[in-house]
Tab-separated table of C-alpha atoms in Angstrom:
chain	number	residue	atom	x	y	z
O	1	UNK	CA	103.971	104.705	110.911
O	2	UNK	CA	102.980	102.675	114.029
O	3	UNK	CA	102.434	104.973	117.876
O	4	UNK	CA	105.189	103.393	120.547
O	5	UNK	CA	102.054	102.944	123.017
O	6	UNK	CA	103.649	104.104	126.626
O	7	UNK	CA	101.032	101.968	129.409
O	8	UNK	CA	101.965	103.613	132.485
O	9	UNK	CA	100.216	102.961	135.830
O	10	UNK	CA	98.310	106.007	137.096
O	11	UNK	CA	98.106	109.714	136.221
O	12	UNK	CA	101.359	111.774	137.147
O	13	UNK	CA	100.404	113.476	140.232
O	14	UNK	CA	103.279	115.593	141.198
O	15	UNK	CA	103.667	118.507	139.133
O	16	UNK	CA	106.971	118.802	137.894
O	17	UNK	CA	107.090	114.980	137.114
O	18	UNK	CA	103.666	115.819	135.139
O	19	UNK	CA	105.046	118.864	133.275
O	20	UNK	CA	108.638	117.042	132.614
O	21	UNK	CA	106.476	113.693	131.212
O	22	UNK	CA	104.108	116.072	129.231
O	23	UNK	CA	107.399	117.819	127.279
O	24	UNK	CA	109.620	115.045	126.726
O	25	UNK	CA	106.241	113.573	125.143
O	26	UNK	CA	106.250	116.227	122.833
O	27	UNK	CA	109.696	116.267	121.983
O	28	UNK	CA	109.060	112.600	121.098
O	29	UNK	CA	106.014	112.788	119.268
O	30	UNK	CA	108.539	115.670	116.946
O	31	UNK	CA	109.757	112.045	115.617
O	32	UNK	CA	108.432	109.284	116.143
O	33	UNK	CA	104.139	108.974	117.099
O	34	UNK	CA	103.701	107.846	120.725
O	35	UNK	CA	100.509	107.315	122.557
O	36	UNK	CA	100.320	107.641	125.794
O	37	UNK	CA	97.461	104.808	127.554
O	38	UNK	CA	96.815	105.667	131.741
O	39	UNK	CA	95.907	102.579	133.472
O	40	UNK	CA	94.123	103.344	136.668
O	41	UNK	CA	96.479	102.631	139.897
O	42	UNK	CA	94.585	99.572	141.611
O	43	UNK	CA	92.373	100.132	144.889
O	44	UNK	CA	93.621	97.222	147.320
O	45	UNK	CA	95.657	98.370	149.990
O	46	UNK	CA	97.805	95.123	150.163
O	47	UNK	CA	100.922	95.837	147.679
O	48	UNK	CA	100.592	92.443	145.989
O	49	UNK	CA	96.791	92.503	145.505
O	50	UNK	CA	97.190	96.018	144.105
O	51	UNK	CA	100.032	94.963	141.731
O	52	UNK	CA	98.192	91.842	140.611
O	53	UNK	CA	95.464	94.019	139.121
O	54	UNK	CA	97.147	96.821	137.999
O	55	UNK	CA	98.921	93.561	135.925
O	56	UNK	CA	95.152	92.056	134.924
O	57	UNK	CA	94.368	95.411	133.501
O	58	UNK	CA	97.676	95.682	131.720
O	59	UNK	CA	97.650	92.577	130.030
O	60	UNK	CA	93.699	92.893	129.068
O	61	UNK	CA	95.148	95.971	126.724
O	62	UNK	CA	98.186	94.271	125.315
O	63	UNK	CA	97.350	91.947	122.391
O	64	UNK	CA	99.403	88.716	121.528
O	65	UNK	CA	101.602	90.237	118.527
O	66	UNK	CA	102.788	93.564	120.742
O	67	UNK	CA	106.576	93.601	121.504
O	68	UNK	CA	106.380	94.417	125.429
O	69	UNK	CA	109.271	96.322	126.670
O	70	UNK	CA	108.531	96.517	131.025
O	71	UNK	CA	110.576	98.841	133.298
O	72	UNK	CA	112.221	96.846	136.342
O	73	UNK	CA	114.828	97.169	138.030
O	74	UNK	CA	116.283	93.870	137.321
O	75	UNK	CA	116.644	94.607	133.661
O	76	UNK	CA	119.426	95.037	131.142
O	77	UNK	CA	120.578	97.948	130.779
O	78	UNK	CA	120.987	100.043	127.329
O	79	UNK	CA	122.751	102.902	126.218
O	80	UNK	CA	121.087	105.585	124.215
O	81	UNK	CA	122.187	104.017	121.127
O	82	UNK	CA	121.394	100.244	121.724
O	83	UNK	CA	118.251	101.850	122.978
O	84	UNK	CA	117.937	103.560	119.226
O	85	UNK	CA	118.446	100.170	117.642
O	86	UNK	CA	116.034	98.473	119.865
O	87	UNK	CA	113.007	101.023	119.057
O	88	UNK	CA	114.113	100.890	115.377
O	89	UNK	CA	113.993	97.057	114.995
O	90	UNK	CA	110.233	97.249	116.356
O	91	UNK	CA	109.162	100.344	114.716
O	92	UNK	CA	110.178	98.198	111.480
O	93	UNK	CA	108.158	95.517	112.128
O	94	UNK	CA	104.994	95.541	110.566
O	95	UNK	CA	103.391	93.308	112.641
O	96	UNK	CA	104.115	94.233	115.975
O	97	UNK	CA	103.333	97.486	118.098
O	98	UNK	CA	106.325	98.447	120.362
O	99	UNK	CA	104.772	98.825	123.618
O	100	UNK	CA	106.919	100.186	126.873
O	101	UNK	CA	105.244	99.382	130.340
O	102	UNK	CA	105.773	101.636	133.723
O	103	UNK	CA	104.439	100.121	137.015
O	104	UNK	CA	102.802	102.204	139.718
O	105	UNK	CA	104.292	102.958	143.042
O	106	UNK	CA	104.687	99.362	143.879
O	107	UNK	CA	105.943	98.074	140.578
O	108	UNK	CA	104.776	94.797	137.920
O	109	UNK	CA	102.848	92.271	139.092
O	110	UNK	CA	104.796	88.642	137.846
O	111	UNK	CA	102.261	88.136	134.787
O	112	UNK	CA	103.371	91.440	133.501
O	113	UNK	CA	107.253	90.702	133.649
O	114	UNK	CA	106.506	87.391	132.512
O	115	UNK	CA	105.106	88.481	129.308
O	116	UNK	CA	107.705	90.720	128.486
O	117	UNK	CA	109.600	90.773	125.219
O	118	UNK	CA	112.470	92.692	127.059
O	119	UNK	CA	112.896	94.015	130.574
O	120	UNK	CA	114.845	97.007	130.676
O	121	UNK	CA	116.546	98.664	133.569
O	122	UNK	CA	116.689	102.824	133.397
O	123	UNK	CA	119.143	102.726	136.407
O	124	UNK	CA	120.806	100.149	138.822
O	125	UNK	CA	118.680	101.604	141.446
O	126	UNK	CA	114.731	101.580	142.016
O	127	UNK	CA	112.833	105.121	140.624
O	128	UNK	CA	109.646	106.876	141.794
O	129	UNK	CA	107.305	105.743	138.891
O	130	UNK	CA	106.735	109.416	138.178
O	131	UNK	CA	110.420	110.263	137.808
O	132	UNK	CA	110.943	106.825	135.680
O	133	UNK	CA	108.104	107.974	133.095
O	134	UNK	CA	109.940	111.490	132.840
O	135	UNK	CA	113.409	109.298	132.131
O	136	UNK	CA	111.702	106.708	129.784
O	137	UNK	CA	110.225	109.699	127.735
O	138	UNK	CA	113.403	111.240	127.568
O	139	UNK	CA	115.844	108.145	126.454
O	140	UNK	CA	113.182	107.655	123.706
O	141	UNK	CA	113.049	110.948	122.887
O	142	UNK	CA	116.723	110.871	122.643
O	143	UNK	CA	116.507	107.560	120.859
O	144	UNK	CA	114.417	109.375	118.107
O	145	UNK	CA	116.742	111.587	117.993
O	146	UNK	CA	119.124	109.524	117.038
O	147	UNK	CA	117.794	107.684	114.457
O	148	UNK	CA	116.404	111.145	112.710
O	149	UNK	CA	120.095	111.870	112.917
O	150	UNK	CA	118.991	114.998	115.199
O	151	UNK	CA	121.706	117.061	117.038
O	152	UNK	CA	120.063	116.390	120.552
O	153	UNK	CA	122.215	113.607	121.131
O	154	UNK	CA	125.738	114.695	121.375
């Protein structure tokens, strides 16, 4: 079977977000394989600048047939079980990698959200980047769950 490839922007820095992202990967990986890809945070200090190539070195790792799921606040949002079907229907594709995307502090640049298969929302409200890998890892953790027909989700 296939990794779900997690890009994420930057190396959890704060501990407990570190530790919580490290087990819930775990957990995961009990299921389903995931691999984890670190992009390094960009250097400029303007916010746009810094977005727009954290984006270029985004994209330059996604290839044309991945399904791109991005993390924005402006997404739909799932519940754990439309979240379930949505990993499931590109787990089963053969031809596709299922690839979930986490900005750094200062979010996607617009070529990032623009190439997106889906744009998915973990909250109505705007997360730390840290805390919204440790929430991503967990809803697909509990995803895989699901579909193994595991207890965890009750």
């Amino acid at each position: 079977m296939k990794p779900i490839r997690l890009y994420v922007i930057g190396a959890a820095k704060t501990p407990f977000f570190k530790d919580a992202a490290a087990h819930y990967l775990v957990a995961l990986r009990r299921h389903l394989p995931a691999e984890e890809i670190v992009v390094r945070d960009g250097k400029a200090a303007d916010a746009a600048r810094r977005k727009d190539e954290e984006g270029k070195a985004l994209l330059a790792r996604l290839s044309p047939r991945d399904t791109v799921i991005v993390l924005d606040e402006h997404g739909r949002g799932l519940t754990s079980r439309e979240l379930a079907a949505k990993v499931s229907a590109c787990i089963e594709d053969p031809g596709r990698v299922p690839c979930f995307v986490i900005g750094g502090a200062y979010g996607l640049s617009q070529a990032v959200l623009d190439r997106a298969d889906l744009t998915l929302s973990l909250c109505p409200g705007t997360l730390p980047h840290e805390l919204a890998r440790v929430v991503l890892y967990e809803q697909l953790y509990r995803a895989a769950a699901i579909l193994a027909g595991a207890p965890y989700h009750h």
